[in-house]
Amino acid sequence: MATNKEVPSAENPEKLLNLKATGPKKWAAGIPAVIAALSDVMEEGIPFRGTGALFVMNQKGGFDCSSCAWPDPDDDRSVVGEYCENGAKALAEEATNKKVTAEFFAQNSVIDLANLTDFEIGKKGRLTEPMYLSKGATHYQPISWDGAFAKIAEHLNALESPHDAVFYTSGRTSNETSFLYQLFAKEFGTNNMPDCSNMCHESSGSALRPTIGIGKGTVTLEDFYDTDLIVIIGHNPGTNAPRMMSALEKGKKGGAKIIAINPLPEAGLMAFRNPQEVKGIIGTGAQLADLYLPVKINGDMALLKAFEMLLLEAEKNAPGQVLDNDFITASTVGFNEFTKQFKDYQLEKLAADSGITVADIRLAADMLANNKRIIFCWGMGLTQQPNGVEMIREIVNICLMKGSIGKPGAGVCPVRGHSNVQGNRTMMIDEKPTQKQLDRLRDVFGFEPPREHGYDVVNAIKAIHAGKVKVFFGMGGNFISATPDTTYTAEALRKLKLSVHVSIKLNRSHLVHGEEALILPTLSRSDKDMVNGELQFISTENSMGVVQSSKGILKPVSDQLINETHIVCRMAIATLGGRSVVDWKRYMNSYDDIRDVIEKSIPGFDNYNKRVREKGGFYLPNGARDGKFITEKFGDKAPFTITELPINILADDEYMMATTRTHDQFNTTIYGLEDRYRGIKNERRVVFMNQKDMDKAGYVEGEKVDLFNYDDGIERIARLFVVVPYPIPERNTVTYFPETNVLVSINNVVGESNMPAAKFVRMKIRKHESPV
């Protein structure tokens, strides 16, 4: 059997820090969140620069937070602040005066930097000038911008086929840059455009487009304020979208009930202490979840089917009182076929598969039955399971049964992560663009774009590993730390002829590189973006389809930084030269011109330049929000979907593992070493286990263990973790990413969406042994 160990680095240590484990907290935010937010600003040494920027972030006319995609209020925003703890931490790292200069790279080899932790790497500061690593070199050296673009052009033009290049996108990239970036890739000749959506919410789009006609959520923030029931499944708002808790609190004040479904009892699901209210400072705050259901990992499907079975039973007992039969008749297809499956299910068996008692399932089903306006929210706890697409369609089934979609206070809400990941996809950052999209680009620009689908993230990694891809261009992000099967992916990236990363800070992807490598520093969201002496703004789309402007206010840390649109345009000019039919110089110098051509190319952006300048921006069209379900196969009807119930059998010595982030983390960015709400401090290499599992295996709290996965006949090892007892379902475990990405097989993917199934990893645990 082959062995696949971790990439050598300080992420694989032989000693641990001073772990302190105090158990899960029962509420989120409050004064501790305020202190944590401000302390990061102070630690970066920017009390005035950072604090001043906080009061502008997420305000109308200010700049958009580079962290999560939760929407800003349409009405007046808080003068105290429209940011959360993690948003403040993200800003602190952007606004820092610490600099990573050419001198820094001269003093630190790639190997030296690789031996640092991700936390240590990220704290080095802002990149200040383009850097180049030549073949066989040990240190990055400075290179001019012209030299960098010439190097990129040399490699791209030497390829046998345009499909030998991959153009990756991170969710922080603006609408304007995203549009130009995909335009360049298509004119170059490829749809190889993997993006971070391929790792987080691709499952949501794959589930929603065929069922409701749009791959986005259907609710607005206002819907949360006036609804009957909010169901949060596979999502931790306290850490992943902290400002969501304010919306939940407002909904509770309006009379809404909340059901929380998650393997871990996350503090942000239970209670919220609003630091902008007296009650949140000196009182008990707001209770959130009225009912908490600790579902097993991948037990969600059984739970959702149990809900449906009980809703049908309740409708049978009280015809016309539970389901919206008029809606079902007028707006859906396939209901009768859908109902037939339940003769094969037994409630007790569904309860056992889900890990939830029959009594609690009945309580939740009663809440669904007795309320008409229901919002379902989900995160990667669903999307990163092998049947994540099918489970989201099961959620849609419940909404269709209740007629709880396409009306105020009701609908679906995939809680997306990075701040413009939804905007990226709207701008056609997509490895599978539609023929209509490509036709429109052809008509606007006059070239024939490639029609064949490109590589998503998983297929891109496989293609790189197989030697089919020679050039990787990353527009933001930290690819090696975000992706699965770390050793396999690292082996792939080291086979590249050229790797290029557009970044604001140093990260591990700069250190796991191709034969040659470039680091191109760019402006952050909070930086002033000056073009021809004029302050510019860019635009983004939040998770509820609002397009808004974002204008930075901070002086950049270096005069050698250029914005991302300049990077794309100069790369295009250098690479395509006279064979291009696109006026790249025009777009390089005018965001307004970019927005004008977006208006011509993408539906919904009428009067883009005018409407984006309005305070609060504008909503994009959303037929499903308005009760219009235009699907490819069923016209104006939303189909019910019949899904399979998974069969999960673990060997006696196996556990099911899900990866998650800490509270001191956003995506792959590590802000600190405290997972405050879960009671973990000073350590990231922990494995949360049920106490009964620990007793059975003979482990005690603090035991040092190694973790193993054997998918594909390969032994994958993550060494030296600490066992922490936690209230989690038996035979389930939770660990942090990216530390355990090494255990996630490149072939462990979600059906249809092809996302890494990082919330469903079979794992074995053994007492730690030092490697020979």
Coordinates of N, CA, C and O in Angstrom, one line a residue, residues 51-154:
T51 N -8.5 51.6 13.1 CA -9.8 52.0 13.7 C -10.6 52.9 12.8 O -11.8 52.8 12.6
G52 N -9.9 53.9 12.1 CA -10.6 54.7 11.2 C -11.2 54.0 10.1 O -12.3 54.3 9.6
A53 N -10.5 53.0 9.6 CA -11.0 52.2 8.5 C -12.2 51.3 8.9 O -13.1 51.1 8.1
L54 N -12.2 50.9 10.2 CA -13.3 50.0 10.6 C -14.7 50.8 10.6 O -15.7 50.2 10.3
F55 N -14.6 52.1 10.8 CA -15.9 52.9 10.8 C -16.4 53.1 9.4 O -17.5 53.6 9.2
V56 N -15.6 52.8 8.4 CA -15.9 53.0 7.0 C -16.3 51.7 6.3 O -17.1 51.6 5.4
M57 N -15.8 50.6 6.8 CA -16.0 49.3 6.2 C -17.5 48.9 6.3 O -18.1 49.0 7.3
N58 N -18.0 48.4 5.1 CA -19.4 48.0 5.0 C -20.4 49.1 5.1 O -21.6 48.9 5.2
Q59 N -19.9 50.4 5.2 CA -20.9 51.5 5.2 C -21.1 51.9 3.7 O -20.3 51.7 2.8
K60 N -22.3 52.5 3.5 CA -22.6 53.0 2.2 C -21.6 54.1 1.8 O -21.3 55.0 2.5
G61 N -21.0 53.9 0.6 CA -19.9 54.8 0.2 C -18.5 54.4 0.7 O -17.5 55.0 0.2
G62 N -18.4 53.4 1.5 CA -17.2 52.9 2.0 C -16.7 51.7 1.2 O -17.0 51.6 0.1
F63 N -15.9 50.9 1.9 CA -15.3 49.7 1.2 C -15.9 48.4 1.8 O -16.3 48.4 3.0
D64 N -16.0 47.4 0.9 CA -16.7 46.2 1.3 C -15.6 45.3 2.0 O -14.5 45.2 1.6
C65 N -16.1 44.7 3.1 CA -15.2 43.8 3.9 C -14.7 42.6 2.9 O -15.5 42.1 2.1
S66 N -13.4 42.3 3.1 CA -12.9 41.2 2.2 C -13.1 39.9 2.8 O -12.7 38.9 2.2
S67 N -13.8 39.8 3.9 CA -14.1 38.5 4.6 C -15.3 37.9 4.0 O -15.4 37.6 2.8
C68 N -16.4 37.7 4.8 CA -17.5 36.9 4.3 C -18.5 37.7 3.4 O -18.4 38.9 3.3
A69 N -19.5 37.0 2.8 CA -20.4 37.6 1.8 C -21.7 38.0 2.4 O -22.7 38.2 1.7
W70 N -21.9 38.0 3.8 CA -23.2 38.3 4.3 C -23.5 39.7 4.0 O -22.7 40.6 4.0
P71 N -24.8 40.0 3.6 CA -25.2 41.3 3.1 C -25.2 42.4 4.2 O -25.4 42.1 5.4
D72 N -25.1 43.6 3.7 CA -25.3 44.8 4.6 C -26.7 45.1 4.6 O -27.5 44.9 3.6
P73 N -27.2 45.7 5.7 CA -28.6 46.2 5.7 C -29.0 47.1 4.6 O -28.1 48.0 4.3
D74 N -30.2 47.0 4.0 CA -30.6 47.9 3.0 C -30.9 49.3 3.6 O -30.7 50.3 3.0
D75 N -31.4 49.3 4.9 CA -31.7 50.6 5.5 C -30.5 51.2 6.1 O -29.4 50.8 5.8
D76 N -30.7 52.1 7.1 CA -29.6 52.8 7.7 C -28.7 51.8 8.5 O -29.2 50.9 9.1
R77 N -27.4 52.0 8.4 CA -26.5 51.1 9.0 C -26.0 51.7 10.3 O -25.9 52.9 10.5
S78 N -25.5 50.8 11.2 CA -25.1 51.2 12.5 C -23.9 52.2 12.4 O -22.9 51.8 11.7
V79 N -23.9 53.3 13.1 CA -22.8 54.2 13.1 C -21.7 53.6 14.0 O -20.5 54.1 13.8
V80 N -22.0 52.7 14.9 CA -21.0 52.1 15.7 C -20.1 51.2 14.9 O -18.9 51.1 15.1
G81 N -20.7 50.5 13.9 CA -19.9 49.7 13.1 C -20.7 48.6 12.4 O -21.6 48.0 13.0
E82 N -20.4 48.3 11.1 CA -21.1 47.2 10.4 C -20.1 46.1 10.1 O -20.0 45.7 9.0
Y83 N -19.3 45.7 11.1 CA -18.3 44.7 10.9 C -18.4 43.7 12.0 O -19.0 44.0 13.1
C84 N -17.8 42.6 11.8 CA -17.7 41.6 12.9 C -16.3 41.4 13.3 O -15.4 42.0 12.8
E85 N -16.1 40.5 14.3 CA -14.8 40.2 14.8 C -13.8 39.8 13.7 O -12.7 40.3 13.5
N86 N -14.2 38.8 12.9 CA -13.4 38.3 11.8 C -13.1 39.3 10.7 O -12.1 39.4 10.1
G87 N -14.1 40.2 10.5 CA -13.9 41.3 9.5 C -12.9 42.2 10.0 O -12.1 42.7 9.2
A88 N -12.9 42.5 11.3 CA -11.9 43.4 11.8 C -10.5 42.8 11.7 O -9.5 43.5 11.5
K89 N -10.4 41.5 11.9 CA -9.1 40.8 11.8 C -8.6 40.8 10.4 O -7.4 41.0 10.2
A90 N -9.5 40.6 9.5 CA -9.1 40.7 8.0 C -8.6 42.1 7.7 O -7.6 42.2 7.0
L91 N -9.3 43.1 8.2 CA -8.9 44.4 7.9 C -7.5 44.7 8.5 O -6.6 45.3 7.9
A92 N -7.3 44.2 9.8 CA -6.0 44.5 10.4 C -4.9 43.9 9.6 O -3.8 44.6 9.5
E93 N -5.1 42.8 9.0 CA -4.0 42.2 8.2 C -3.8 42.9 6.9 O -2.7 42.9 6.3
E94 N -4.9 43.5 6.4 CA -4.7 44.3 5.2 C -4.1 45.6 5.5 O -3.2 46.1 4.7
A95 N -4.5 46.3 6.6 CA -4.1 47.6 6.9 C -2.7 47.7 7.6 O -2.2 48.8 7.8
T96 N -2.2 46.5 7.9 CA -0.9 46.5 8.7 C 0.2 47.3 7.9 O 0.2 47.4 6.7
N97 N 1.1 47.8 8.7 CA 2.3 48.5 8.1 C 3.5 47.5 8.0 O 4.5 48.0 7.5
K98 N 3.3 46.3 8.4 CA 4.4 45.3 8.2 C 4.5 45.0 6.7 O 3.5 44.9 6.0
K99 N 5.8 44.9 6.3 CA 6.0 44.7 4.9 C 6.9 43.5 4.6 O 7.9 43.3 5.3
V100 N 6.6 42.8 3.5 CA 7.4 41.7 3.0 C 8.1 42.3 1.8 O 7.5 42.4 0.7
T101 N 9.4 42.6 1.9 CA 10.1 43.3 0.9 C 11.1 42.4 0.2 O 11.2 41.2 0.6
A102 N 11.8 42.9 -0.8 CA 12.8 42.1 -1.5 C 13.9 41.7 -0.5 O 14.5 40.6 -0.6
E103 N 14.2 42.6 0.4 CA 15.2 42.3 1.5 C 14.8 41.1 2.3 O 15.6 40.2 2.7
F104 N 13.5 41.0 2.6 CA 12.9 39.9 3.4 C 13.2 38.6 2.6 O 13.6 37.6 3.2
F105 N 12.9 38.6 1.4 CA 13.1 37.3 0.6 C 14.5 37.0 0.4 O 14.9 35.8 0.4
A106 N 15.4 38.0 0.4 CA 16.8 37.7 0.3 C 17.3 37.1 1.6 O 18.3 36.3 1.5
Q107 N 16.7 37.4 2.7 CA 17.1 36.8 4.0 C 16.5 35.5 4.3 O 16.9 34.8 5.3
N108 N 15.4 35.1 3.6 CA 14.7 33.9 3.9 C 14.5 33.1 2.7 O 13.8 33.5 1.7
S109 N 15.0 31.9 2.7 CA 14.9 31.0 1.6 C 13.4 30.4 1.6 O 12.7 30.5 2.6
V110 N 13.1 29.8 0.4 CA 11.8 29.2 0.3 C 11.6 28.1 1.4 O 10.6 27.9 2.0
I111 N 12.7 27.3 1.6 CA 12.6 26.2 2.6 C 12.5 26.8 4.0 O 11.7 26.3 4.8
D112 N 13.2 27.8 4.3 CA 13.0 28.5 5.6 C 11.6 28.9 5.9 O 11.0 28.7 6.9
L113 N 11.0 29.5 4.9 CA 9.6 30.0 5.0 C 8.6 28.8 5.1 O 7.6 28.9 5.8
A114 N 8.9 27.8 4.3 CA 8.0 26.6 4.3 C 8.0 26.0 5.7 O 7.0 25.3 6.0
N115 N 9.0 26.1 6.5 CA 9.1 25.5 7.8 C 8.3 26.3 8.9 O 8.3 25.9 10.0
L116 N 7.8 27.4 8.5 CA 6.9 28.2 9.4 C 5.5 27.7 9.3 O 5.1 27.0 8.4
T117 N 4.7 27.9 10.3 CA 3.3 27.6 10.3 C 2.5 28.5 9.4 O 3.0 29.6 9.1
D118 N 1.3 28.2 9.0 CA 0.5 29.1 8.2 C 0.2 30.4 9.0 O 0.2 31.4 8.4
F119 N 0.1 30.2 10.3 CA -0.2 31.4 11.1 C 1.0 32.3 11.1 O 0.9 33.6 10.9
E120 N 2.2 31.8 11.2 CA 3.5 32.6 11.2 C 3.7 33.2 9.8 O 4.1 34.4 9.7
I121 N 3.4 32.5 8.7 CA 3.6 33.0 7.4 C 2.7 34.2 7.2 O 3.1 35.3 6.6
G122 N 1.4 34.1 7.6 CA 0.4 35.1 7.3 C 0.7 36.4 8.1 O 0.2 37.5 7.7
K123 N 1.4 36.3 9.2 CA 1.7 37.5 10.0 C 2.9 38.3 9.6 O 3.3 39.3 10.2
K124 N 3.6 37.9 8.5 CA 4.8 38.6 8.0 C 4.5 40.0 7.5 O 5.3 40.9 7.4
G125 N 3.2 40.2 7.0 CA 2.9 41.5 6.5 C 2.5 41.5 5.0 O 2.4 40.5 4.4
R126 N 2.4 42.7 4.4 CA 1.9 42.9 3.1 C 3.1 42.8 2.1 O 4.2 43.3 2.3
L127 N 2.8 42.1 1.0 CA 3.8 42.1 -0.1 C 3.9 43.4 -0.8 O 2.9 44.2 -0.9
T128 N 5.1 43.8 -1.2 CA 5.4 45.1 -1.7 C 5.8 45.3 -3.1 O 5.8 46.4 -3.7
E129 N 6.3 44.2 -3.8 CA 6.8 44.3 -5.1 C 6.8 43.0 -5.8 O 6.8 41.9 -5.1
P130 N 6.8 42.9 -7.1 CA 6.8 41.6 -7.8 C 8.1 40.8 -7.5 O 9.2 41.4 -7.4
M131 N 7.9 39.5 -7.3 CA 9.0 38.6 -7.0 C 9.0 37.4 -7.9 O 8.0 36.9 -8.3
Y132 N 10.3 37.0 -8.2 CA 10.4 35.9 -9.2 C 11.4 34.8 -8.6 O 12.4 35.2 -8.0
L133 N 11.0 33.6 -8.8 CA 11.8 32.4 -8.4 C 12.2 31.7 -9.6 O 11.4 31.1 -10.3
S134 N 13.5 31.7 -10.0 CA 14.0 31.1 -11.2 C 14.1 29.6 -10.9 O 14.1 29.1 -9.8
K135 N 14.3 28.8 -12.0 CA 14.4 27.4 -11.9 C 15.6 27.0 -11.0 O 16.7 27.5 -11.3
G136 N 15.4 26.2 -10.0 CA 16.5 25.7 -9.2 C 16.9 26.7 -8.1 O 17.8 26.4 -7.3
A137 N 16.4 27.9 -8.1 CA 16.8 28.9 -7.1 C 16.2 28.6 -5.7 O 15.2 27.9 -5.6
T138 N 16.8 29.1 -4.7 CA 16.4 28.9 -3.3 C 15.7 30.1 -2.8 O 15.0 30.0 -1.7
H139 N 15.9 31.3 -3.4 CA 15.3 32.5 -2.9 C 14.5 33.3 -4.0 O 15.0 33.3 -5.2
Y140 N 13.4 33.9 -3.7 CA 12.7 34.8 -4.6 C 13.6 36.0 -4.7 O 14.2 36.5 -3.8
Q141 N 13.6 36.6 -6.0 CA 14.3 37.8 -6.2 C 13.3 38.8 -6.9 O 12.3 38.5 -7.5
P142 N 13.6 40.1 -6.8 CA 12.7 41.1 -7.4 C 12.7 41.1 -8.9 O 13.7 40.7 -9.5
I143 N 11.6 41.4 -9.5 CA 11.5 41.5 -10.9 C 10.6 42.7 -11.2 O 9.7 43.0 -10.5
S144 N 10.8 43.3 -12.4 CA 10.0 44.5 -12.7 C 8.6 43.9 -13.2 O 8.4 42.8 -13.5
W145 N 7.6 44.8 -13.2 CA 6.3 44.4 -13.6 C 6.4 44.0 -15.1 O 5.8 43.0 -15.5
D146 N 7.1 44.8 -15.9 CA 7.2 44.4 -17.3 C 7.9 43.1 -17.5 O 7.5 42.2 -18.3
G147 N 8.9 42.8 -16.6 CA 9.6 41.5 -16.7 C 8.7 40.4 -16.3 O 8.7 39.3 -16.9
A148 N 7.8 40.6 -15.3 CA 6.9 39.6 -14.8 C 5.9 39.3 -15.9 O 5.6 38.1 -16.2
F149 N 5.3 40.3 -16.6 CA 4.3 40.0 -17.6 C 5.0 39.3 -18.9 O 4.4 38.5 -19.5
A150 N 6.2 39.7 -19.1 CA 6.9 39.1 -20.2 C 7.2 37.6 -19.9 O 7.1 36.7 -20.8
K151 N 7.5 37.3 -18.7 CA 7.7 35.9 -18.3 C 6.4 35.1 -18.4 O 6.4 34.0 -18.9
I152 N 5.3 35.7 -18.0 CA 4.0 35.0 -18.1 C 3.7 34.7 -19.6 O 3.3 33.6 -20.0
A153 N 3.9 35.8 -20.4 CA 3.6 35.7 -21.8 C 4.5 34.6 -22.5 O 4.0 33.8 -23.4
E154 N 5.7 34.6 -22.1 CA 6.6 33.6 -22.7 C 6.1 32.2 -22.4 O 6.1 31.3 -23.3

